[in-house]
């Protein structure tokens, strides 16, 4: 079984205007840079993007926002992006803010084949508006639904030709969850190796969840807050 | 003298107990890591997927794939572990994290907290705060006692959209240490040289003042 495709343009060939995308990453850490560039280049519009953050003005999902390719963002934290804030306050961009753990677990539910979850996050806040509340053992929980997304686009450190993935450090974040949650999952990796080269015990995402894989190029890996101490 | 941000962090660090798993929020809470008492062994959890967060890196240690929840470059300590965001919030939801320290715009006398949105002005999002406050066993808020306009941030009820209800256990401000009790804000300690009257005048919510309120010692 070989899931390798030539590159980001081929991997995203059937993403059409109006698609719903899950995009991995936390801030700019572990984002699928190659696929985002491809979507920007192709000018795919009216996207619904589900991602923890919205990039910065000139990098990550910010590049799609800059060109007004995004209709709706579903995120937990969207600071650090002036253009995003402008589009949101002017009403050009729809924004749904949801708790970070809820975002993660709605991905997990999709990947686990479960329609919904109950979480205490947001009980008693405006996040709970219109949602079913259920009491278990004296504590209230909100019903939250599994994501239903057309594509998941993730970034891994290593992958093999069968689509098995290994992530590095905190660049793992939402990537393995979103990989499980897409109807079609596209993985871009820093290093693509033949099947059999990865230790089966060390694989984070089983290849069954991954439909297309390619080795990305020219990763910038931009750092948002370079914080250092004196040597 | 009111406390500096570093002193607020230093005071909160005394609440850390040996063996605690601790989640520190962005801002003053991050500074708590600099004042962990010697002999107290704690493990810092970063909700983007790390247990065992270490200090900031030296220039040659910087790894763009290794950041904290504030998106700052960091290092790990021996025995650290990486995981995905679902496990991260799983351990938070399951009550495995012993203490959460976070900032706030407002806290109510019942322990409600608001820290994610100012309608029409600031919309950054809640990040992991709603998950943390809904599940953490012990939540300490680190904040200034008043906002930049001089208005109290300790209220009867929060005016801003809530992050969580009846969840905060303790508040450490530049003026005081207060416990949230069924009777309101219980004044436990005051900043050196700050009077009970000043704290009373800057606390809009119900303040309970015991017969003696010791100064915080440094």
Short mmCIF file of C-alpha atoms in Angstrom, two decimals:
data_model
loop_
_atom_site.label_atom_id
_atom_site.label_comp_id
_atom_site.label_asym_id
_atom_site.label_seq_id
_atom_site.Cartn_x
_atom_site.Cartn_y
_atom_site.Cartn_z
CA UNK A 1 0.00 0.00 0.00
CA UNK A 2 1.55 3.28 -1.09
CA UNK A 3 0.01 6.64 -0.15
CA UNK A 4 2.79 8.85 -1.44
CA UNK A 5 1.83 11.77 -3.68
CA UNK A 6 4.19 14.12 -5.51
CA UNK A 7 3.69 17.23 -3.42
CA UNK A 8 1.26 19.71 -1.86
CA UNK A 9 -0.48 20.70 -5.12
CA UNK A 10 -1.41 17.08 -5.88
CA UNK A 11 -2.22 16.33 -2.25
CA UNK A 12 -4.76 19.18 -2.12
CA UNK A 13 -6.04 18.77 -5.71
CA UNK A 14 -9.66 18.08 -4.73
CA UNK A 15 -10.02 20.76 -2.06
CA UNK A 16 -12.70 23.01 -3.52
CA UNK A 17 -14.17 26.38 -2.55
CA UNK A 18 -16.33 26.04 0.54
CA UNK A 19 -14.48 23.03 2.00
CA UNK A 20 -14.12 22.46 5.75
CA UNK A 21 -10.51 21.86 6.80
CA UNK A 22 -8.89 20.70 10.01
CA UNK A 23 -5.41 22.23 10.17
CA UNK A 24 -2.85 20.94 12.67
CA UNK A 25 -0.49 23.06 14.74
CA UNK A 26 -0.30 25.14 17.89
CA UNK A 27 0.55 28.73 17.08
CA UNK A 28 3.12 28.35 14.30
CA UNK A 29 4.48 25.13 15.81
CA UNK A 30 3.82 22.04 13.71
CA UNK A 31 1.75 23.70 10.99
CA UNK A 32 1.46 22.20 7.47
CA UNK A 33 3.42 24.98 5.76
CA UNK A 34 3.58 23.35 2.32
CA UNK A 35 -0.16 22.68 2.02
CA UNK A 36 -1.08 26.15 3.29
CA UNK A 37 1.19 27.67 0.61
CA UNK A 38 -0.49 25.51 -2.01
CA UNK A 39 -4.00 26.60 -0.95
CA UNK A 40 -2.85 30.22 -1.01
CA UNK A 41 -1.37 29.81 -4.49
CA UNK A 42 -4.50 28.12 -5.85
CA UNK A 43 -6.77 30.75 -4.28
CA UNK A 44 -9.29 28.26 -2.84
CA UNK A 45 -11.96 30.40 -1.16
CA UNK A 46 -14.86 30.29 1.30
CA UNK A 47 -12.97 27.88 3.51
CA UNK A 48 -14.03 26.88 6.99
CA UNK A 49 -10.81 26.35 8.93
CA UNK A 50 -10.74 24.47 12.21
CA UNK A 51 -7.40 25.12 13.89
CA UNK A 52 -6.33 26.03 17.41
CA UNK A 53 -4.99 29.40 16.22
CA UNK A 54 -5.17 31.55 13.12
CA UNK A 55 -1.49 32.09 12.44
CA UNK A 56 0.12 35.51 12.41
CA UNK A 57 -0.45 38.26 9.84
CA UNK A 58 2.10 36.97 7.33
CA UNK A 59 2.50 33.29 8.16
CA UNK A 60 0.45 30.15 8.63
CA UNK A 61 -3.31 30.51 8.30
CA UNK A 62 -2.71 34.28 8.35
CA UNK A 63 -1.66 33.93 4.70
CA UNK A 64 -5.12 32.57 3.82
CA UNK A 65 -6.81 35.30 5.87
CA UNK A 66 -4.76 38.00 4.16
CA UNK A 67 -6.20 36.92 0.80
CA UNK A 68 -9.71 36.60 2.23
CA UNK A 69 -9.88 32.88 1.47
CA UNK A 70 -11.44 32.02 4.84
CA UNK A 71 -15.17 32.35 5.47
CA UNK A 72 -15.18 30.92 8.98
CA UNK A 73 -12.57 30.14 11.64
CA UNK A 74 -13.16 27.72 14.51
CA UNK A 75 -10.36 28.22 17.03
CA UNK A 76 -9.59 28.53 20.74
CA UNK A 77 -7.17 31.46 20.65
CA UNK A 78 -6.74 34.06 17.93
CA UNK A 79 -4.50 36.78 19.39
CA UNK A 80 -1.34 37.79 17.52
CA UNK A 81 -3.16 38.50 14.25
CA UNK A 82 -4.24 42.07 13.47
CA UNK A 83 -5.81 41.28 10.09
CA UNK A 84 -7.83 38.52 11.69
CA UNK A 85 -9.12 40.91 14.34
CA UNK A 86 -10.01 43.49 11.70
CA UNK A 87 -11.98 40.98 9.60
CA UNK A 88 -13.74 39.61 12.66
CA UNK A 89 -14.78 42.99 14.08
CA UNK A 90 -15.95 44.17 10.63
CA UNK A 91 -18.03 41.01 10.21
CA UNK A 92 -16.21 39.82 7.06
CA UNK A 93 -15.05 36.70 8.88
CA UNK A 94 -17.22 34.39 10.97
CA UNK A 95 -15.49 33.23 14.12
CA UNK A 96 -16.44 30.53 16.55
CA UNK A 97 -14.26 30.43 19.65
CA UNK A 98 -14.29 27.17 21.57
CA UNK A 99 -12.29 25.87 24.53
CA UNK A 100 -9.00 24.24 23.55
CA UNK A 101 -9.76 20.93 25.24
CA UNK A 102 -13.15 20.87 23.55
CA UNK A 103 -11.45 21.43 20.18
CA UNK A 104 -9.05 18.55 20.84
CA UNK A 105 -11.73 16.19 22.08
CA UNK A 106 -14.13 16.92 19.22
CA UNK A 107 -11.31 15.78 16.91
CA UNK A 108 -10.71 12.74 19.06
CA UNK A 109 -14.41 11.84 18.98
CA UNK A 110 -14.43 11.99 15.17
CA UNK A 111 -11.38 9.76 14.98
CA UNK A 112 -12.83 7.34 17.52
CA UNK A 113 -16.15 7.07 15.70
CA UNK A 114 -18.12 8.69 18.51
CA UNK A 115 -20.75 11.30 17.63
CA UNK A 116 -20.36 13.52 20.68
CA UNK A 117 -18.72 14.06 24.04
CA UNK A 118 -19.63 15.64 27.36
CA UNK A 119 -17.23 18.20 28.81
CA UNK A 120 -17.40 20.55 31.80
CA UNK A 121 -15.52 23.28 29.88
CA UNK A 122 -17.75 26.29 29.29
CA UNK A 123 -20.58 25.36 31.64
CA UNK A 124 -22.20 28.58 32.88
CA UNK A 125 -20.51 30.70 30.18
CA UNK A 126 -21.65 31.98 26.78
CA UNK A 127 -20.02 28.89 25.22
CA UNK A 128 -22.91 26.89 26.70
CA UNK A 129 -25.59 28.91 24.86
CA UNK A 130 -28.02 26.59 23.10
CA UNK A 131 -26.18 23.43 24.13
CA UNK A 132 -27.58 20.44 25.96
CA UNK A 133 -26.45 20.27 29.59
CA UNK A 134 -26.38 16.95 31.40
CA UNK A 135 -25.63 16.35 35.05
CA UNK A 136 -23.42 13.39 35.94
CA UNK A 137 -22.63 12.69 39.59
CA UNK A 138 -23.60 16.19 40.64
CA UNK A 139 -21.59 18.09 38.02
CA UNK A 140 -22.87 19.74 34.82
CA UNK A 141 -21.41 18.91 31.41
CA UNK A 142 -22.01 20.29 27.89
CA UNK A 143 -22.80 18.09 24.93
CA UNK A 144 -20.32 18.83 22.15
CA UNK A 145 -20.37 17.16 18.74
CA UNK A 146 -17.57 15.41 16.88
CA UNK A 147 -16.17 17.48 14.02
CA UNK A 148 -17.37 16.66 10.53
CA UNK A 149 -14.61 17.96 8.26
CA UNK A 150 -13.90 17.24 4.59
CA UNK A 151 -10.12 17.27 4.95
CA UNK A 152 -7.52 17.14 7.68
CA UNK A 153 -4.12 18.60 6.85
CA UNK A 154 -1.34 17.75 9.28
CA UNK A 155 2.40 18.08 9.63
CA UNK A 156 4.58 15.28 11.03
CA UNK A 157 8.29 14.88 11.64
CA UNK A 158 8.65 11.47 10.00
CA UNK A 159 6.29 9.39 7.95
CA UNK A 160 6.48 6.25 5.89
CA UNK A 161 5.03 5.33 2.52
CA UNK A 162 2.06 3.60 4.22
CA UNK A 163 1.12 6.84 6.00
CA UNK A 164 2.34 6.00 9.50
CA UNK A 165 3.38 9.17 11.32
CA UNK A 166 5.75 10.23 14.09
CA UNK A 167 5.69 13.75 15.53
CA UNK A 168 8.45 15.71 17.25
CA UNK A 169 8.25 17.44 20.65
CA UNK A 170 5.38 19.93 21.05
CA UNK A 171 4.89 20.06 17.29
CA UNK A 172 2.65 17.04 17.95
CA UNK A 173 -0.18 19.08 19.58
CA UNK A 174 -3.38 18.74 17.49
CA UNK A 175 -1.77 16.97 14.54
CA UNK A 176 -2.44 13.31 15.47
CA UNK A 177 -6.01 14.18 16.55
CA UNK A 178 -6.85 15.99 13.36
CA UNK A 179 -5.19 13.23 11.33
CA UNK A 180 -7.76 10.84 12.80
CA UNK A 181 -10.67 13.21 12.25
CA UNK A 182 -10.57 14.00 8.52
CA UNK A 183 -12.66 12.24 5.89
CA UNK A 184 -9.53 12.64 3.79
CA UNK A 185 -6.28 13.19 5.65
CA UNK A 186 -3.23 14.74 4.05
CA UNK A 187 0.10 14.51 5.87
CA UNK A 188 3.20 16.47 4.99
CA UNK A 189 6.37 15.24 6.67
CA UNK A 190 9.91 16.45 7.07
CA UNK A 191 11.31 13.03 6.27
CA UNK A 192 9.55 10.36 4.23
CA UNK A 193 10.95 6.85 4.64
CA UNK A 194 10.09 3.43 3.16
CA UNK A 195 7.52 1.33 5.00
CA UNK A 196 9.32 -0.82 7.53
CA UNK A 197 11.88 1.86 8.45
CA UNK A 198 9.91 3.16 11.44
CA UNK A 199 9.73 1.27 14.73
CA UNK A 200 6.08 0.10 14.95
CA UNK A 201 6.17 0.77 18.70
CA UNK A 202 7.13 4.41 18.13
CA UNK A 203 4.42 5.37 15.61
CA UNK A 204 1.95 7.99 16.89
CA UNK A 205 -0.61 7.91 14.07
CA UNK A 206 -1.45 4.59 12.38
CA UNK A 207 -1.41 4.93 8.60
CA UNK A 208 -5.03 3.81 8.28
CA UNK A 209 -6.01 7.38 9.15
CA UNK A 210 -3.75 8.92 6.48
CA UNK A 211 -4.75 9.01 2.80
CA UNK A 212 -1.98 11.03 1.18
CA UNK A 213 1.57 11.70 2.29
CA UNK A 214 4.49 13.65 0.86
CA UNK A 215 7.85 15.01 1.95
CA UNK A 216 7.58 18.77 2.39
CA UNK A 217 10.21 21.28 1.36
CA UNK A 218 11.77 24.46 2.72
CA UNK A 219 10.27 24.44 6.19
CA UNK A 220 10.65 27.87 7.76
CA UNK A 221 9.42 26.80 11.23
CA UNK A 222 8.98 30.38 12.29
CA UNK A 223 9.17 31.04 16.04
CA UNK A 224 6.52 33.35 17.54
CA UNK A 225 8.17 34.07 20.89
CA UNK A 226 11.88 33.41 20.79
CA UNK A 227 12.67 33.44 24.49
CA UNK A 228 16.19 32.68 25.65
CA UNK A 229 18.26 32.78 28.82
CA UNK A 230 21.90 33.71 29.05
CA UNK A 231 24.26 30.81 28.45
CA UNK B 1 4.16 49.10 49.24
CA UNK B 2 2.15 47.06 46.78
CA UNK B 3 3.80 43.91 45.47
CA UNK B 4 5.63 43.77 42.17
CA UNK B 5 4.60 41.11 39.66
CA UNK B 6 7.67 39.12 40.70
CA UNK B 7 6.60 39.31 44.35
CA UNK B 8 3.08 38.12 43.49
CA UNK B 9 4.69 35.16 41.75
CA UNK B 10 7.03 34.60 44.70
CA UNK B 11 4.09 34.53 47.13
CA UNK B 12 2.13 32.09 44.95
CA UNK B 13 5.17 29.82 44.70
CA UNK B 14 4.79 29.14 48.44
CA UNK B 15 1.52 27.36 47.64
CA UNK B 16 3.40 24.71 45.65
CA UNK B 17 3.74 21.42 47.45
CA UNK B 18 6.22 18.63 46.93
CA UNK B 19 5.02 16.29 44.19
CA UNK B 20 2.55 18.71 42.61
CA UNK B 21 1.79 18.76 38.90
CA UNK B 22 1.24 22.44 38.10
CA UNK B 23 -0.12 24.36 35.12
CA UNK B 24 1.03 27.97 34.93
CA UNK B 25 -0.85 30.42 32.71
CA UNK B 26 0.57 33.28 30.67
CA UNK B 27 1.84 36.48 32.34
CA UNK B 28 2.48 36.66 36.11
CA UNK B 29 1.77 32.93 36.53
CA UNK B 30 4.72 32.08 34.26
CA UNK B 31 7.01 33.89 36.72
CA UNK B 32 6.03 31.47 39.50
CA UNK B 33 8.46 28.95 37.98
CA UNK B 34 11.35 31.24 39.01
CA UNK B 35 10.49 31.00 42.72
CA UNK B 36 9.82 27.32 43.37
CA UNK B 37 11.15 26.76 46.93
CA UNK B 38 14.21 24.54 47.21
CA UNK B 39 13.36 21.00 48.19
CA UNK B 40 9.92 21.28 46.58
CA UNK B 41 9.86 19.05 43.54
CA UNK B 42 7.08 19.98 41.11
CA UNK B 43 6.43 19.10 37.46
CA UNK B 44 5.14 21.84 35.17
CA UNK B 45 2.45 20.93 32.67
CA UNK B 46 2.14 22.91 29.45
CA UNK B 47 -1.23 22.26 27.84
CA UNK B 48 0.15 22.22 24.30
CA UNK B 49 1.54 18.81 25.15
CA UNK B 50 4.36 18.63 27.69
CA UNK B 51 4.92 17.46 31.24
CA UNK B 52 8.28 18.49 32.61
CA UNK B 53 8.81 21.98 31.24
CA UNK B 54 12.29 23.36 31.91
CA UNK B 55 13.73 26.87 31.74
CA UNK B 56 14.05 28.98 28.60
CA UNK B 57 16.74 27.69 26.23
CA UNK B 58 20.18 29.09 25.64
CA UNK B 59 20.55 30.35 22.04
CA UNK B 60 22.03 27.03 20.88
CA UNK B 61 19.24 25.00 22.52
CA UNK B 62 16.38 26.76 20.71
CA UNK B 63 14.07 24.28 18.93
CA UNK B 64 11.11 25.72 16.99
CA UNK B 65 9.26 22.47 17.68
CA UNK B 66 9.56 22.95 21.45
CA UNK B 67 7.37 25.72 22.86
CA UNK B 68 5.07 26.32 25.83
CA UNK B 69 1.40 27.29 25.73
CA UNK B 70 2.48 30.95 25.54
CA UNK B 71 4.35 30.02 22.35
CA UNK B 72 7.69 30.78 23.98
CA UNK B 73 10.69 28.59 23.22
CA UNK B 74 11.47 26.37 26.20
CA UNK B 75 13.46 23.30 27.27
CA UNK B 76 12.54 20.06 29.01
CA UNK B 77 13.74 18.53 32.28
CA UNK B 78 14.91 14.93 32.64
CA UNK B 79 11.84 12.68 32.77
CA UNK B 80 9.73 14.94 30.58
CA UNK B 81 7.13 13.60 28.17
CA UNK B 82 5.35 14.93 25.08
CA UNK B 83 1.75 14.10 24.18
CA UNK B 84 -1.11 15.32 22.02
CA UNK B 85 -3.68 17.96 22.98
CA UNK B 86 -6.41 15.41 23.74
CA UNK B 87 -4.33 13.61 26.37
CA UNK B 88 -3.20 16.98 27.68
CA UNK B 89 -6.76 18.11 28.36
CA UNK B 90 -7.66 14.59 29.39
CA UNK B 91 -5.26 14.78 32.33
CA UNK B 92 -6.57 18.26 33.14
CA UNK B 93 -10.22 17.16 32.97
CA UNK B 94 -9.53 14.04 35.02
CA UNK B 95 -8.17 16.21 37.84
CA UNK B 96 -4.60 14.95 37.62
CA UNK B 97 -3.16 18.48 37.64
CA UNK B 98 -2.89 19.55 41.29
CA UNK B 99 -2.73 23.31 40.86
CA UNK B 100 -3.55 25.82 38.16
CA UNK B 101 -2.35 29.42 38.33
CA UNK B 102 -3.82 31.89 35.89
CA UNK B 103 -4.41 35.57 35.31
CA UNK B 104 -7.81 37.25 35.30
CA UNK B 105 -9.59 40.44 34.34
CA UNK B 106 -12.24 39.95 37.04
CA UNK B 107 -12.97 37.56 39.90
CA UNK B 108 -16.25 37.45 41.81
CA UNK B 109 -16.73 36.84 45.53
CA UNK B 110 -18.20 33.44 44.61
CA UNK B 111 -15.10 32.40 42.70
CA UNK B 112 -16.33 33.12 39.17
CA UNK B 113 -13.58 34.21 36.79
CA UNK B 114 -13.56 36.31 33.59
CA UNK B 115 -10.39 36.45 31.52
CA UNK B 116 -11.04 35.81 27.84
CA UNK B 117 -13.08 38.52 26.20
CA UNK B 118 -14.03 42.20 26.37
CA UNK B 119 -17.10 42.49 24.13
CA UNK B 120 -16.50 44.79 21.16
CA UNK B 121 -12.87 45.41 22.13
CA UNK B 122 -10.65 42.46 22.81
CA UNK B 123 -11.40 39.04 21.41
CA UNK B 124 -8.44 36.74 21.73
CA UNK B 125 -10.26 33.62 22.85
CA UNK B 126 -10.23 31.38 25.87
CA UNK B 127 -7.47 29.02 24.78
CA UNK B 128 -7.30 26.32 27.42
CA UNK B 129 -8.56 28.48 30.29
CA UNK B 130 -12.17 27.24 30.24
CA UNK B 131 -11.04 23.61 30.36
CA UNK B 132 -8.59 24.34 33.15
CA UNK B 133 -11.01 26.23 35.39
CA UNK B 134 -13.81 23.70 34.81
CA UNK B 135 -11.71 20.82 36.11
CA UNK B 136 -8.71 21.91 38.17
CA UNK B 137 -8.88 20.94 41.81
CA UNK B 138 -7.16 24.09 42.99
CA UNK B 139 -7.11 27.39 41.12
CA UNK B 140 -5.13 30.43 42.20
CA UNK B 141 -5.59 33.71 40.35
CA UNK B 142 -2.62 36.08 40.02
CA UNK B 143 -3.62 39.61 39.09
CA UNK B 144 -3.53 43.28 39.94
CA UNK B 145 -6.13 44.31 42.51
CA UNK B 146 -7.46 47.08 40.25
CA UNK B 147 -7.56 47.64 36.49
CA UNK B 148 -5.59 50.44 34.77
CA UNK B 149 -8.54 52.80 35.43
CA UNK B 150 -8.25 52.09 39.16
CA UNK B 151 -11.45 50.05 39.32
CA UNK B 152 -11.64 46.97 41.49
CA UNK B 153 -11.19 43.60 39.78
CA UNK B 154 -12.64 41.80 42.82
CA UNK B 155 -16.37 42.09 42.33
CA UNK B 156 -19.72 40.91 43.66
CA UNK B 157 -20.43 39.56 40.18
CA UNK B 158 -18.24 39.61 37.08
CA UNK B 159 -19.32 42.11 34.42
CA UNK B 160 -17.29 40.53 31.62
CA UNK B 161 -18.17 37.22 29.93
CA UNK B 162 -17.30 34.36 32.27
CA UNK B 163 -14.55 31.82 31.80
CA UNK B 164 -15.81 29.61 34.61
CA UNK B 165 -18.15 29.64 37.58
CA UNK B 166 -17.39 29.07 41.28
CA UNK B 167 -13.95 27.70 40.60
CA UNK B 168 -11.31 30.09 41.97
CA UNK B 169 -10.02 29.17 45.44
CA UNK B 170 -7.47 31.90 46.11
CA UNK B 171 -6.49 35.28 44.68
CA UNK B 172 -3.06 36.87 45.07
CA UNK B 173 -2.93 40.53 44.02
CA UNK B 174 -0.42 43.32 44.36
CA UNK B 175 -2.21 44.28 47.60
CA UNK B 176 -3.41 41.11 49.27
CA UNK B 177 -3.85 37.35 49.53
CA UNK B 178 -7.53 36.42 49.65
CA UNK B 179 -9.36 33.11 49.92
CA UNK B 180 -12.74 32.63 48.25
CA UNK B 181 -15.15 31.48 50.98
CA UNK B 182 -18.95 31.08 51.15
CA UNK B 183 -18.94 34.48 52.93
CA UNK B 184 -16.92 36.29 50.25
CA UNK B 185 -13.26 37.31 49.89
CA UNK B 186 -11.49 36.37 53.12
CA UNK B 187 -8.51 38.69 53.60
CA UNK B 188 -5.62 36.43 54.62
CA UNK B 189 -2.54 38.59 54.15
CA UNK B 190 -1.71 42.12 53.05
CA UNK B 191 1.24 43.52 51.14
CA UNK B 192 3.87 45.13 53.40
CA UNK B 193 2.72 48.59 54.44
CA UNK B 194 -0.67 48.32 52.74
CA UNK B 195 -3.57 48.96 55.12
CA UNK B 196 -6.74 46.95 55.48
CA UNK B 197 -8.62 50.19 54.72
CA UNK B 198 -6.88 50.56 51.35
CA UNK B 199 -7.67 46.94 50.45
CA UNK B 200 -11.29 47.45 51.57
CA UNK B 201 -11.61 50.59 49.44
CA UNK B 202 -10.29 48.76 46.36
CA UNK B 203 -12.41 45.63 46.79
CA UNK B 204 -15.89 45.98 45.29
CA UNK B 205 -17.03 42.49 46.33
CA UNK B 206 -17.74 41.43 49.88
CA UNK B 207 -14.54 41.45 51.95
CA UNK B 208 -14.30 39.52 55.20
CA UNK B 209 -11.62 40.94 57.49
CA UNK B 210 -10.37 38.79 60.37
CA UNK B 211 -9.15 40.42 63.59
CA UNK B 212 -5.54 40.14 62.50
CA UNK B 213 -4.25 40.33 58.92
CA UNK B 214 -0.51 39.66 58.80
CA UNK B 215 1.79 41.28 56.27
CA UNK B 216 3.29 39.07 53.58
CA UNK B 217 6.89 38.43 54.53
CA UNK B 218 9.68 38.25 51.98
#
